[in-house]
mmCIF file of C-alpha atoms in Angstrom:
data_model
loop_
_atom_site.group_PDB
_atom_site.id
_atom_site.type_symbol
_atom_site.label_atom_id
_atom_site.label_comp_id
_atom_site.label_asym_id
_atom_site.label_seq_id
_atom_site.Cartn_x
_atom_site.Cartn_y
_atom_site.Cartn_z
ATOM 1 C CA UNK A 1 12.109 15.635 11.661
ATOM 2 C CA UNK A 2 12.644 15.493 8.135
ATOM 3 C CA UNK A 3 9.895 16.356 5.210
ATOM 4 C CA UNK A 4 11.422 14.437 2.810
ATOM 5 C CA UNK A 5 10.467 11.819 4.545
ATOM 6 C CA UNK A 6 7.728 12.162 2.773
ATOM 7 C CA UNK A 7 8.816 12.324 -0.824
ATOM 8 C CA UNK A 8 11.291 9.118 0.360
ATOM 9 C CA UNK A 9 7.820 7.284 1.258
ATOM 10 C CA UNK A 10 6.274 8.425 -2.147
ATOM 11 C CA UNK A 11 9.079 6.838 -4.188
ATOM 12 C CA UNK A 12 9.147 3.685 -2.614
ATOM 13 C CA UNK A 13 6.893 1.050 -4.241
ATOM 14 C CA UNK A 14 3.854 -0.314 -2.661
ATOM 15 C CA UNK A 15 4.431 -3.759 -1.077
ATOM 16 C CA UNK A 16 2.177 -6.832 0.476
ATOM 17 C CA UNK A 17 0.911 -5.635 3.608
ATOM 18 C CA UNK A 18 2.962 -7.909 5.340
ATOM 19 C CA UNK A 19 6.248 -6.134 4.098
ATOM 20 C CA UNK A 20 5.138 -2.919 4.957
ATOM 21 C CA UNK A 21 4.051 -3.775 8.651
ATOM 22 C CA UNK A 22 7.726 -5.202 8.778
ATOM 23 C CA UNK A 23 9.596 -2.543 6.681
ATOM 24 C CA UNK A 24 7.668 0.648 6.498
ATOM 25 C CA UNK A 25 9.295 3.655 8.641
ATOM 26 C CA UNK A 26 12.747 0.952 8.958
ATOM 27 C CA UNK A 27 13.876 1.431 5.592
ATOM 28 C CA UNK A 28 17.312 3.550 6.499
ATOM 29 C CA UNK A 29 18.395 1.863 9.430
ATOM 30 C CA UNK A 30 20.528 -0.932 7.212
ATOM 31 C CA UNK A 31 22.081 2.113 6.057
ATOM 32 C CA UNK A 32 22.671 3.891 9.408
ATOM 33 C CA UNK A 33 24.231 -0.100 10.208
ATOM 34 C CA UNK A 34 20.731 -0.451 12.999
ATOM 35 C CA UNK A 35 18.636 -2.932 12.865
ATOM 36 C CA UNK A 36 16.478 -1.872 15.290
ATOM 37 C CA UNK A 37 14.789 1.712 15.446
ATOM 38 C CA UNK A 38 15.868 3.861 17.819
ATOM 39 C CA UNK A 39 14.229 5.775 20.366
ATOM 40 C CA UNK A 40 15.223 9.693 20.394
ATOM 41 C CA UNK A 41 13.495 11.431 24.097
ATOM 42 C CA UNK A 42 15.009 14.583 23.424
ATOM 43 C CA UNK A 43 12.469 17.119 24.090
ATOM 44 C CA UNK A 44 14.290 19.829 22.283
ATOM 45 C CA UNK A 45 17.912 20.349 19.732
ATOM 46 C CA UNK A 46 20.458 22.364 19.676
ATOM 47 C CA UNK A 47 20.601 24.974 16.707
ATOM 48 C CA UNK A 48 23.674 27.381 15.737
ATOM 49 C CA UNK A 49 21.724 29.070 13.669
ATOM 50 C CA UNK A 50 19.312 30.747 14.737
ATOM 51 C CA UNK A 51 18.172 32.310 11.170
ATOM 52 C CA UNK A 52 17.982 29.200 9.530
ATOM 53 C CA UNK A 53 16.004 27.608 12.185
ATOM 54 C CA UNK A 54 13.534 30.993 12.298
ATOM 55 C CA UNK A 55 13.120 30.634 8.657
ATOM 56 C CA UNK A 56 11.909 26.695 9.269
ATOM 57 C CA UNK A 57 9.841 27.659 12.066
ATOM 58 C CA UNK A 58 8.082 29.981 9.997
ATOM 59 C CA UNK A 59 7.899 27.274 6.694
ATOM 60 C CA UNK A 60 5.889 25.609 9.653
ATOM 61 C CA UNK A 61 3.463 27.961 11.004
ATOM 62 C CA UNK A 62 2.475 28.885 6.658
ATOM 63 C CA UNK A 63 1.894 25.026 5.534
ATOM 64 C CA UNK A 64 2.078 22.623 8.796
ATOM 65 C CA UNK A 65 4.759 20.463 6.896
ATOM 66 C CA UNK A 66 7.382 18.937 8.458
ATOM 67 C CA UNK A 67 10.581 21.099 8.749
ATOM 68 C CA UNK A 68 13.372 20.178 6.561
ATOM 69 C CA UNK A 69 16.610 19.159 8.177
ATOM 70 C CA UNK A 70 17.386 18.574 11.644
ATOM 71 C CA UNK A 71 14.292 18.374 14.609
ATOM 72 C CA UNK A 72 13.467 21.854 16.351
ATOM 73 C CA UNK A 73 11.149 21.108 19.338
ATOM 74 C CA UNK A 74 9.254 18.031 20.335
ATOM 75 C CA UNK A 75 6.182 19.615 20.086
ATOM 76 C CA UNK A 76 6.977 20.267 16.392
ATOM 77 C CA UNK A 77 7.413 16.468 15.646
ATOM 78 C CA UNK A 78 9.952 13.807 17.148
ATOM 79 C CA UNK A 79 12.147 11.452 14.491
ATOM 80 C CA UNK A 80 10.895 8.377 16.705
ATOM 81 C CA UNK A 81 7.218 9.211 16.113
ATOM 82 C CA UNK A 82 7.769 9.901 12.725
ATOM 83 C CA UNK A 83 8.587 6.755 11.809
ATOM 84 C CA UNK A 84 5.088 5.761 12.829
ATOM 85 C CA UNK A 85 3.485 7.733 11.131
ATOM 86 C CA UNK A 86 5.374 6.989 7.842
ATOM 87 C CA UNK A 87 5.067 2.796 8.626
ATOM 88 C CA UNK A 88 0.586 3.710 9.624
ATOM 89 C CA UNK A 89 0.135 5.823 6.244
ATOM 90 C CA UNK A 90 2.012 3.098 4.206
ATOM 91 C CA UNK A 91 -0.442 1.056 4.884
ATOM 92 C CA UNK A 92 -3.299 3.252 4.823
ATOM 93 C CA UNK A 93 -2.703 4.059 1.353
ATOM 94 C CA UNK A 94 -2.006 7.553 2.323
ATOM 95 C CA UNK A 95 0.031 10.522 1.715
ATOM 96 C CA UNK A 96 0.599 11.349 5.317
ATOM 97 C CA UNK A 97 -0.511 10.185 9.048
ATOM 98 C CA UNK A 98 -0.348 12.280 12.033
ATOM 99 C CA UNK A 99 -0.145 10.855 15.589
ATOM 100 C CA UNK A 100 -1.733 12.366 18.782
ATOM 101 C CA UNK A 101 -1.759 11.842 22.426
ATOM 102 C CA UNK A 102 -5.063 9.610 22.307
ATOM 103 C CA UNK A 103 -7.468 8.996 19.451
ATOM 104 C CA UNK A 104 -10.370 11.765 21.499
ATOM 105 C CA UNK A 105 -6.987 13.852 20.637
ATOM 106 C CA UNK A 106 -7.235 13.349 17.236
ATOM 107 C CA UNK A 107 -10.537 13.293 16.454
ATOM 108 C CA UNK A 108 -10.614 17.060 18.438
ATOM 109 C CA UNK A 109 -7.612 17.923 16.144
ATOM 110 C CA UNK A 110 -9.416 16.720 12.652
ATOM 111 C CA UNK A 111 -12.668 19.130 14.297
ATOM 112 C CA UNK A 112 -10.460 22.274 15.162
ATOM 113 C CA UNK A 113 -9.172 22.193 12.012
ATOM 114 C CA UNK A 114 -12.633 22.143 10.168
ATOM 115 C CA UNK A 115 -13.910 24.371 12.633
ATOM 116 C CA UNK A 116 -11.126 26.867 12.275
ATOM 117 C CA UNK A 117 -12.960 27.329 8.640
ATOM 118 C CA UNK A 118 -16.014 28.228 9.915
ATOM 119 C CA UNK A 119 -17.048 24.601 9.062
ATOM 120 C CA UNK A 120 -18.393 23.838 12.471
ATOM 121 C CA UNK A 121 -21.425 21.875 10.974
ATOM 122 C CA UNK A 122 -20.785 17.615 11.597
ATOM 123 C CA UNK A 123 -23.529 15.052 9.805
ATOM 124 C CA UNK A 124 -22.623 12.047 11.610
ATOM 125 C CA UNK A 125 -24.421 8.350 11.454
ATOM 126 C CA UNK A 126 -24.606 6.182 15.073
ATOM 127 C CA UNK A 127 -23.298 4.329 16.640
ATOM 128 C CA UNK A 128 -19.948 5.838 17.578
ATOM 129 C CA UNK A 129 -17.563 5.132 20.276
ATOM 130 C CA UNK A 130 -18.722 6.712 23.200
ATOM 131 C CA UNK A 131 -16.493 9.815 23.726
ATOM 132 C CA UNK A 132 -16.464 10.491 19.649
ATOM 133 C CA UNK A 133 -20.796 10.517 20.314
ATOM 134 C CA UNK A 134 -20.046 12.552 23.325
ATOM 135 C CA UNK A 135 -17.786 15.551 21.874
ATOM 136 C CA UNK A 136 -20.354 15.707 19.271
ATOM 137 C CA UNK A 137 -23.427 16.000 21.328
ATOM 138 C CA UNK A 138 -22.063 18.303 23.653
ATOM 139 C CA UNK A 139 -21.068 20.296 21.332
ATOM 140 C CA UNK A 140 -17.631 21.015 23.724
ATOM 141 C CA UNK A 141 -15.223 22.320 20.654
ATOM 142 C CA UNK A 142 -18.327 24.490 19.121
ATOM 143 C CA UNK A 143 -19.975 22.117 16.992
ATOM 144 C CA UNK A 144 -23.020 21.708 15.586
ATOM 145 C CA UNK A 145 -23.933 17.950 14.869
ATOM 146 C CA UNK A 146 -26.969 15.748 12.721
ATOM 147 C CA UNK A 147 -27.264 12.494 13.583
ATOM 148 C CA UNK A 148 -28.381 10.200 10.406
ATOM 149 C CA UNK A 149 -28.490 6.828 8.918
ATOM 150 C CA UNK A 150 -26.273 6.781 5.673
ATOM 151 C CA UNK A 151 -28.925 7.272 3.071
ATOM 152 C CA UNK A 152 -29.709 10.481 4.634
ATOM 153 C CA UNK A 153 -26.273 12.202 4.438
ATOM 154 C CA UNK A 154 -26.524 13.791 1.604
ATOM 155 C CA UNK A 155 -30.221 15.628 2.392
ATOM 156 C CA UNK A 156 -28.128 16.242 5.970
ATOM 157 C CA UNK A 157 -25.283 18.718 4.315
ATOM 158 C CA UNK A 158 -24.871 22.163 4.478
ATOM 159 C CA UNK A 159 -23.167 24.790 3.521
ATOM 160 C CA UNK A 160 -21.144 25.189 7.053
ATOM 161 C CA UNK A 161 -20.781 20.983 7.039
ATOM 162 C CA UNK A 162 -17.109 20.675 7.599
ATOM 163 C CA UNK A 163 -17.229 16.688 7.941
ATOM 164 C CA UNK A 164 -19.141 13.122 8.089
ATOM 165 C CA UNK A 165 -17.622 10.781 10.677
ATOM 166 C CA UNK A 166 -18.898 7.723 10.208
ATOM 167 C CA UNK A 167 -17.428 4.302 12.226
ATOM 168 C CA UNK A 168 -17.405 0.703 10.402
ATOM 169 C CA UNK A 169 -17.608 -1.687 11.111
ATOM 170 C CA UNK A 170 -19.114 1.114 14.654
ATOM 171 C CA UNK A 171 -18.632 0.204 17.817
ATOM 172 C CA UNK A 172 -19.290 -1.742 19.555
ATOM 173 C CA UNK A 173 -22.021 -3.207 17.284
ATOM 174 C CA UNK A 174 -20.500 -4.151 14.540
ATOM 175 C CA UNK A 175 -22.819 -2.618 11.867
ATOM 176 C CA UNK A 176 -21.366 -1.607 8.614
ATOM 177 C CA UNK A 177 -21.168 1.059 5.791
ATOM 178 C CA UNK A 178 -20.559 0.730 2.116
ATOM 179 C CA UNK A 179 -17.938 3.333 2.427
ATOM 180 C CA UNK A 180 -17.577 3.937 -1.171
ATOM 181 C CA UNK A 181 -20.732 4.642 -1.717
ATOM 182 C CA UNK A 182 -21.373 6.652 1.080
ATOM 183 C CA UNK A 183 -17.617 9.145 0.357
ATOM 184 C CA UNK A 184 -19.936 9.549 -2.824
ATOM 185 C CA UNK A 185 -23.099 10.964 -0.880
ATOM 186 C CA UNK A 186 -20.805 13.557 0.689
ATOM 187 C CA UNK A 187 -19.308 15.218 -3.033
ATOM 188 C CA UNK A 188 -16.790 18.018 -1.392
ATOM 189 C CA UNK A 189 -17.284 17.576 2.194
ATOM 190 C CA UNK A 190 -14.331 15.464 3.895
ATOM 191 C CA UNK A 191 -15.574 11.921 4.898
ATOM 192 C CA UNK A 192 -13.923 10.299 8.300
ATOM 193 C CA UNK A 193 -14.187 6.805 8.660
ATOM 194 C CA UNK A 194 -13.157 5.246 12.434
ATOM 195 C CA UNK A 195 -11.005 2.346 11.228
ATOM 196 C CA UNK A 196 -10.059 1.209 14.985
ATOM 197 C CA UNK A 197 -11.841 -2.387 14.580
ATOM 198 C CA UNK A 198 -10.959 -3.044 10.895
ATOM 199 C CA UNK A 199 -7.481 -1.971 10.632
ATOM 200 C CA UNK A 200 -5.777 -1.451 7.349
ATOM 201 C CA UNK A 201 -5.700 -5.479 7.197
ATOM 202 C CA UNK A 202 -8.994 -5.979 6.790
ATOM 203 C CA UNK A 203 -9.990 -2.374 4.940
ATOM 204 C CA UNK A 204 -8.575 1.086 4.140
ATOM 205 C CA UNK A 205 -11.014 3.589 4.093
ATOM 206 C CA UNK A 206 -8.518 5.567 1.692
ATOM 207 C CA UNK A 207 -9.257 3.233 -0.880
ATOM 208 C CA UNK A 208 -13.019 3.826 -1.263
ATOM 209 C CA UNK A 209 -13.225 7.238 -0.787
ATOM 210 C CA UNK A 210 -12.781 8.459 2.863
ATOM 211 C CA UNK A 211 -9.904 11.564 2.807
ATOM 212 C CA UNK A 212 -9.516 10.950 6.757
ATOM 213 C CA UNK A 213 -8.811 8.050 8.837
ATOM 214 C CA UNK A 214 -8.971 7.695 12.505
ATOM 215 C CA UNK A 215 -7.452 5.689 14.807
ATOM 216 C CA UNK A 216 -7.179 4.611 18.322
ATOM 217 C CA UNK A 217 -4.118 3.518 18.142
ATOM 218 C CA UNK A 218 -4.357 2.040 21.452
ATOM 219 C CA UNK A 219 -6.298 -0.750 20.684
ATOM 220 C CA UNK A 220 -5.048 -3.065 17.454
ATOM 221 C CA UNK A 221 -1.867 -0.906 16.164
ATOM 222 C CA UNK A 222 -0.460 -0.695 19.232
ATOM 223 C CA UNK A 223 -1.680 -4.427 20.027
ATOM 224 C CA UNK A 224 -0.616 -5.846 23.974
ATOM 225 C CA UNK A 225 -2.840 -2.414 25.555
ATOM 226 C CA UNK A 226 0.304 -0.650 27.091
ATOM 227 C CA UNK A 227 0.268 2.541 24.875
ATOM 228 C CA UNK A 228 -2.267 4.881 24.622
ATOM 229 C CA UNK A 229 -2.426 7.415 21.098
ATOM 230 C CA UNK A 230 -4.246 8.206 18.083
ATOM 231 C CA UNK A 231 -3.606 9.123 14.423
ATOM 232 C CA UNK A 232 -5.246 10.473 11.341
ATOM 233 C CA UNK A 233 -4.167 9.045 7.867
ATOM 234 C CA UNK A 234 -4.618 11.282 5.533
ATOM 235 C CA UNK A 235 -3.510 13.721 2.000
ATOM 236 C CA UNK A 236 -0.122 16.012 2.682
ATOM 237 C CA UNK A 237 -2.450 18.910 2.927
ATOM 238 C CA UNK A 238 -4.830 17.730 5.774
ATOM 239 C CA UNK A 239 -1.991 16.329 6.907
ATOM 240 C CA UNK A 240 0.218 19.965 7.768
ATOM 241 C CA UNK A 241 -3.323 21.641 9.709
ATOM 242 C CA UNK A 242 -3.208 18.517 11.704
ATOM 243 C CA UNK A 243 0.323 19.577 12.467
ATOM 244 C CA UNK A 244 -0.372 22.986 13.524
ATOM 245 C CA UNK A 245 -2.980 22.076 15.424
ATOM 246 C CA UNK A 246 -1.237 19.566 17.196
ATOM 247 C CA UNK A 247 1.507 22.070 18.055
ATOM 248 C CA UNK A 248 -0.627 24.587 19.605
ATOM 249 C CA UNK A 249 -2.351 22.346 22.034
ATOM 250 C CA UNK A 250 -0.021 20.325 22.923
ATOM 251 C CA UNK A 251 -1.540 17.030 22.145
ATOM 252 C CA UNK A 252 1.440 15.405 21.263
ATOM 253 C CA UNK A 253 2.632 11.365 20.934
ATOM 254 C CA UNK A 254 5.652 10.712 23.269
ATOM 255 C CA UNK A 255 8.306 8.897 21.946
ATOM 256 C CA UNK A 256 8.502 5.941 23.722
ATOM 257 C CA UNK A 257 4.817 5.337 22.432
ATOM 258 C CA UNK A 258 5.966 6.057 19.193
ATOM 259 C CA UNK A 259 8.179 2.872 19.300
ATOM 260 C CA UNK A 260 5.919 0.805 20.454
ATOM 261 C CA UNK A 261 3.624 1.341 17.827
ATOM 262 C CA UNK A 262 5.516 0.720 15.134
ATOM 263 C CA UNK A 263 6.837 -2.484 17.016
ATOM 264 C CA UNK A 264 3.182 -3.608 16.722
ATOM 265 C CA UNK A 265 2.734 -2.696 13.342
ATOM 266 C CA UNK A 266 5.284 -5.180 12.944
ATOM 267 C CA UNK A 267 3.198 -8.358 13.962
ATOM 268 C CA UNK A 268 -0.114 -6.325 13.043
ATOM 269 C CA UNK A 269 -1.160 -8.601 10.235
ATOM 270 C CA UNK A 270 -0.613 -11.945 12.338
ATOM 271 C CA UNK A 271 -3.104 -10.304 15.260
ATOM 272 C CA UNK A 272 -5.263 -9.781 13.589
ATOM 273 C CA UNK A 273 -5.424 -12.553 11.448
ATOM 274 C CA UNK A 274 -5.203 -15.407 13.962
ATOM 275 C CA UNK A 275 -7.657 -12.915 16.078
ATOM 276 C CA UNK A 276 -10.479 -13.107 13.744
ATOM 277 C CA UNK A 277 -9.948 -17.094 12.950
ATOM 278 C CA UNK A 278 -10.979 -16.893 17.366
ATOM 279 C CA UNK A 279 -13.636 -14.269 17.358
ATOM 280 C CA UNK A 280 -15.501 -16.073 13.959
ATOM 281 C CA UNK A 281 -15.506 -19.231 15.745
ATOM 282 C CA UNK A 282 -16.731 -18.068 18.847
ATOM 283 C CA UNK A 283 -19.690 -16.231 17.649
ATOM 284 C CA UNK A 284 -20.855 -19.441 15.481
ATOM 285 C CA UNK A 285 -20.730 -21.271 18.928
ATOM 286 C CA UNK A 286 -22.672 -18.012 20.600
ATOM 287 C CA UNK A 287 -24.549 -18.021 17.745
ATOM 288 C CA UNK A 288 -26.073 -21.626 17.808
ATOM 289 C CA UNK A 289 -26.348 -21.327 22.178
ATOM 290 C CA UNK A 290 -29.837 -20.780 23.684
ATOM 291 C CA UNK A 291 -28.202 -18.343 26.343
ATOM 292 C CA UNK A 292 -27.182 -15.987 23.217
ATOM 293 C CA UNK A 293 -30.541 -14.273 21.513
ATOM 294 C CA UNK A 294 -28.411 -12.165 18.941
ATOM 295 C CA UNK A 295 -25.093 -12.542 17.809
ATOM 296 C CA UNK A 296 -23.347 -9.309 15.891
ATOM 297 C CA UNK A 297 -20.341 -9.892 14.123
ATOM 298 C CA UNK A 298 -19.075 -8.067 10.562
ATOM 299 C CA UNK A 299 -19.054 -9.624 7.048
ATOM 300 C CA UNK A 300 -15.063 -8.429 6.459
ATOM 301 C CA UNK A 301 -14.252 -10.674 9.931
ATOM 302 C CA UNK A 302 -12.346 -9.002 12.900
ATOM 303 C CA UNK A 303 -11.524 -9.939 16.682
ATOM 304 C CA UNK A 304 -14.495 -8.493 17.515
ATOM 305 C CA UNK A 305 -18.236 -9.715 18.752
ATOM 306 C CA UNK A 306 -21.056 -8.365 20.109
ATOM 307 C CA UNK A 307 -23.426 -10.764 21.429
ATOM 308 C CA UNK A 308 -27.275 -9.931 23.244
ATOM 309 C CA UNK A 309 -28.056 -12.299 26.248
ATOM 310 C CA UNK A 310 -30.793 -14.051 27.527
ATOM 311 C CA UNK A 311 -30.099 -13.768 30.970
ATOM 312 C CA UNK A 312 -28.505 -10.950 32.813
ATOM 313 C CA UNK A 313 -25.088 -9.158 31.269
ATOM 314 C CA UNK A 314 -23.547 -8.252 34.552
ATOM 315 C CA UNK A 315 -23.455 -12.020 36.194
ATOM 316 C CA UNK A 316 -21.609 -12.692 32.877
ATOM 317 C CA UNK A 317 -18.877 -10.287 33.298
ATOM 318 C CA UNK A 318 -19.042 -11.548 37.188
ATOM 319 C CA UNK A 319 -18.356 -15.503 35.529
ATOM 320 C CA UNK A 320 -15.637 -15.116 33.010
ATOM 321 C CA UNK A 321 -12.286 -16.117 34.785
ATOM 322 C CA UNK A 322 -9.758 -16.250 31.701
ATOM 323 C CA UNK A 323 -11.457 -13.606 30.071
ATOM 324 C CA UNK A 324 -11.000 -9.958 31.531
ATOM 325 C CA UNK A 325 -13.549 -8.092 32.412
ATOM 326 C CA UNK A 326 -11.734 -4.401 31.123
ATOM 327 C CA UNK A 327 -12.150 -1.439 28.763
ATOM 328 C CA UNK A 328 -10.895 -1.337 25.854
ATOM 329 C CA UNK A 329 -10.276 -3.964 22.662
ATOM 330 C CA UNK A 330 -7.199 -4.903 20.448
ATOM 331 C CA UNK A 331 -5.282 -6.176 23.062
ATOM 332 C CA UNK A 332 -3.668 -10.061 22.498
ATOM 333 C CA UNK A 333 -5.278 -11.284 25.265
ATOM 334 C CA UNK A 334 -9.470 -11.347 25.115
ATOM 335 C CA UNK A 335 -11.571 -8.811 26.893
ATOM 336 C CA UNK A 336 -14.713 -8.442 27.584
ATOM 337 C CA UNK A 337 -17.084 -5.211 28.639
ATOM 338 C CA UNK A 338 -21.207 -3.931 29.039
ATOM 339 C CA UNK A 339 -21.126 -0.859 26.631
ATOM 340 C CA UNK A 340 -24.615 0.280 28.162
ATOM 341 C CA UNK A 341 -22.169 0.580 31.320
ATOM 342 C CA UNK A 342 -19.440 1.502 30.248
ATOM 343 C CA UNK A 343 -17.781 2.852 27.168
ATOM 344 C CA UNK A 344 -21.288 4.284 25.605
ATOM 345 C CA UNK A 345 -22.797 5.174 29.098
ATOM 346 C CA UNK A 346 -21.773 8.983 28.291
ATOM 347 C CA UNK A 347 -24.449 8.558 25.569
ATOM 348 C CA UNK A 348 -28.362 9.395 26.308
ATOM 349 C CA UNK A 349 -30.212 5.857 26.922
ATOM 350 C CA UNK A 350 -32.634 6.276 24.395
ATOM 351 C CA UNK A 351 -29.843 7.904 21.744
ATOM 352 C CA UNK A 352 -27.516 4.802 23.086
ATOM 353 C CA UNK A 353 -30.946 2.139 22.655
ATOM 354 C CA UNK A 354 -31.723 3.440 19.025
ATOM 355 C CA UNK A 355 -28.103 2.848 17.487
ATOM 356 C CA UNK A 356 -28.683 -0.660 18.858
ATOM 357 C CA UNK A 357 -26.755 -0.652 21.877
ATOM 358 C CA UNK A 358 -28.862 -2.718 23.910
ATOM 359 C CA UNK A 359 -28.929 -3.095 27.381
ATOM 360 C CA UNK A 360 -27.763 -6.720 27.558
ATOM 361 C CA UNK A 361 -25.531 -6.481 24.452
ATOM 362 C CA UNK A 362 -21.796 -7.373 25.609
ATOM 363 C CA UNK A 363 -19.210 -6.303 23.654
ATOM 364 C CA UNK A 364 -16.129 -8.872 23.373
ATOM 365 C CA UNK A 365 -12.702 -7.826 21.764
ATOM 366 C CA UNK A 366 -11.008 -11.904 21.032
ATOM 367 C CA UNK A 367 -7.567 -12.139 21.534
ATOM 368 C CA UNK A 368 -4.675 -15.230 20.753
ATOM 369 C CA UNK A 369 -5.723 -18.018 23.350
ATOM 370 C CA UNK A 370 -6.485 -20.946 22.413
ATOM 371 C CA UNK A 371 -10.174 -20.858 21.116
ATOM 372 C CA UNK A 372 -11.322 -24.104 23.183
ATOM 373 C CA UNK A 373 -10.470 -22.198 26.153
ATOM 374 C CA UNK A 374 -12.470 -19.079 25.066
ATOM 375 C CA UNK A 375 -15.576 -21.214 24.832
ATOM 376 C CA UNK A 376 -14.724 -23.314 28.187
ATOM 377 C CA UNK A 377 -14.640 -20.218 30.111
ATOM 378 C CA UNK A 378 -17.723 -18.383 27.735
ATOM 379 C CA UNK A 379 -19.401 -21.327 28.343
ATOM 380 C CA UNK A 380 -19.152 -21.790 32.042
ATOM 381 C CA UNK A 381 -19.901 -17.207 32.281
ATOM 382 C CA UNK A 382 -22.694 -17.692 30.393
ATOM 383 C CA UNK A 383 -24.732 -20.608 32.525
ATOM 384 C CA UNK A 384 -26.794 -18.916 34.723
ATOM 385 C CA UNK A 385 -26.458 -19.870 38.238
ATOM 386 C CA UNK A 386 -29.753 -21.431 38.981
ATOM 387 C CA UNK A 387 -30.225 -23.049 36.178
ATOM 388 C CA UNK A 388 -26.303 -24.891 36.973
ATOM 389 C CA UNK A 389 -26.866 -26.110 40.841
ATOM 390 C CA UNK A 390 -29.066 -29.068 41.309
ATOM 391 C CA UNK A 391 -29.823 -32.111 38.808
ATOM 392 C CA UNK A 392 -31.280 -29.803 35.904
ATOM 393 C CA UNK A 393 -28.141 -28.655 35.661
ATOM 394 C CA UNK A 394 -27.669 -28.319 31.145
ATOM 395 C CA UNK A 395 -24.596 -29.591 29.211
ATOM 396 C CA UNK A 396 -23.743 -27.132 26.125
ATOM 397 C CA UNK A 397 -21.242 -29.194 24.324
ATOM 398 C CA UNK A 398 -19.127 -27.242 21.408
ATOM 399 C CA UNK A 399 -20.968 -27.558 17.902
ATOM 400 C CA UNK A 400 -18.304 -28.799 15.340
ATOM 401 C CA UNK A 401 -16.343 -26.007 13.498
ATOM 402 C CA UNK A 402 -18.008 -24.870 10.589
ATOM 403 C CA UNK A 403 -17.305 -22.415 7.571
ATOM 404 C CA UNK A 404 -16.255 -19.368 8.545
ATOM 405 C CA UNK A 405 -16.416 -17.334 5.068
ATOM 406 C CA UNK A 406 -20.346 -18.058 5.347
ATOM 407 C CA UNK A 407 -20.560 -16.005 8.442
ATOM 408 C CA UNK A 408 -23.585 -12.867 8.435
ATOM 409 C CA UNK A 409 -23.145 -9.686 10.009
ATOM 410 C CA UNK A 410 -25.756 -10.914 12.481
ATOM 411 C CA UNK A 411 -26.645 -14.216 13.726
ATOM 412 C CA UNK A 412 -29.439 -15.756 16.027
ATOM 413 C CA UNK A 413 -29.736 -18.810 17.231
ATOM 414 C CA UNK A 414 -31.563 -21.767 15.311
#
């Protein structure tokens, strides 16, 4: 790794998102006679200059900056992973990014950085991803959490508050937060915004005042359901602390995962926009369906839908055939799951319902299939067996297309 990569990236003029997605982290390849980025699988690197290596390790211990010169050891960093980090920072418009083995490892590192300064109090807004909620509520890292709504964040701050944590759009209700207003309420306390659902294609929280931007890179950044990772985009000062925690705890990202993530970023804008168009149309049809009582879809768009059914949500899960009933999200194929049973099962039931995660809520991660095929599968899955049997079966035809730009956050059937 080379700390010069940050300086080089800062000298590269900002380009359109689609261009950055394809070229960021790869700008040096042509000069090396390469087209595809190489995968560096080394865990260690030879050095005949032990004094120089000692000096570089001392420098890393002092600041957490990437060591100058050749790599040292896989736990300090990896050139392939560094390419992904550079690219993601460019997409999120931050100085740096630090990758981890999972999204939870990334969040853990942030909490450890703040906790090491004696700032163990966290202010958080529900809903969050279920495991993020559990990590805070259980106090597994010695943290204390105050749950509040966005309007109460300023009043919840204390001298030992180290972090304000939000997710927008939120998992799984897709509730949205005014990040700029919230960042103002945080004062000098860092705001961490989980941007997993929106991705930098739809919003860049750093441009609205968030100091830290968290991604479960397992989701849209990878985009194909075959890599697990997490990443925090932030300023270089905070990145240095995160690298030190990553080195000490070992939550490193495997180089092959870094390669797959860099490849995934190249198609991120195309995938997100195509899946979002599918999702907007499905949200509209679900809102007009009498078997659905409520539909949640964000104003900024996106490929995630949450909807509450009039009947048994578990029956819908059982009856899908094209759509995959599975946890996770952000893949090229469409996934459906019941949050109260899976992703948010670990959250106390009263807290879960208080955050809007009802027992009849289903979460749909819309993929790239043809929207008519997806609707056919949903239409069949929503039909209760007792209603579809016999002569009293009801046919549900697809509504005519509508203007997607007018889709509100919460849709209800007429």
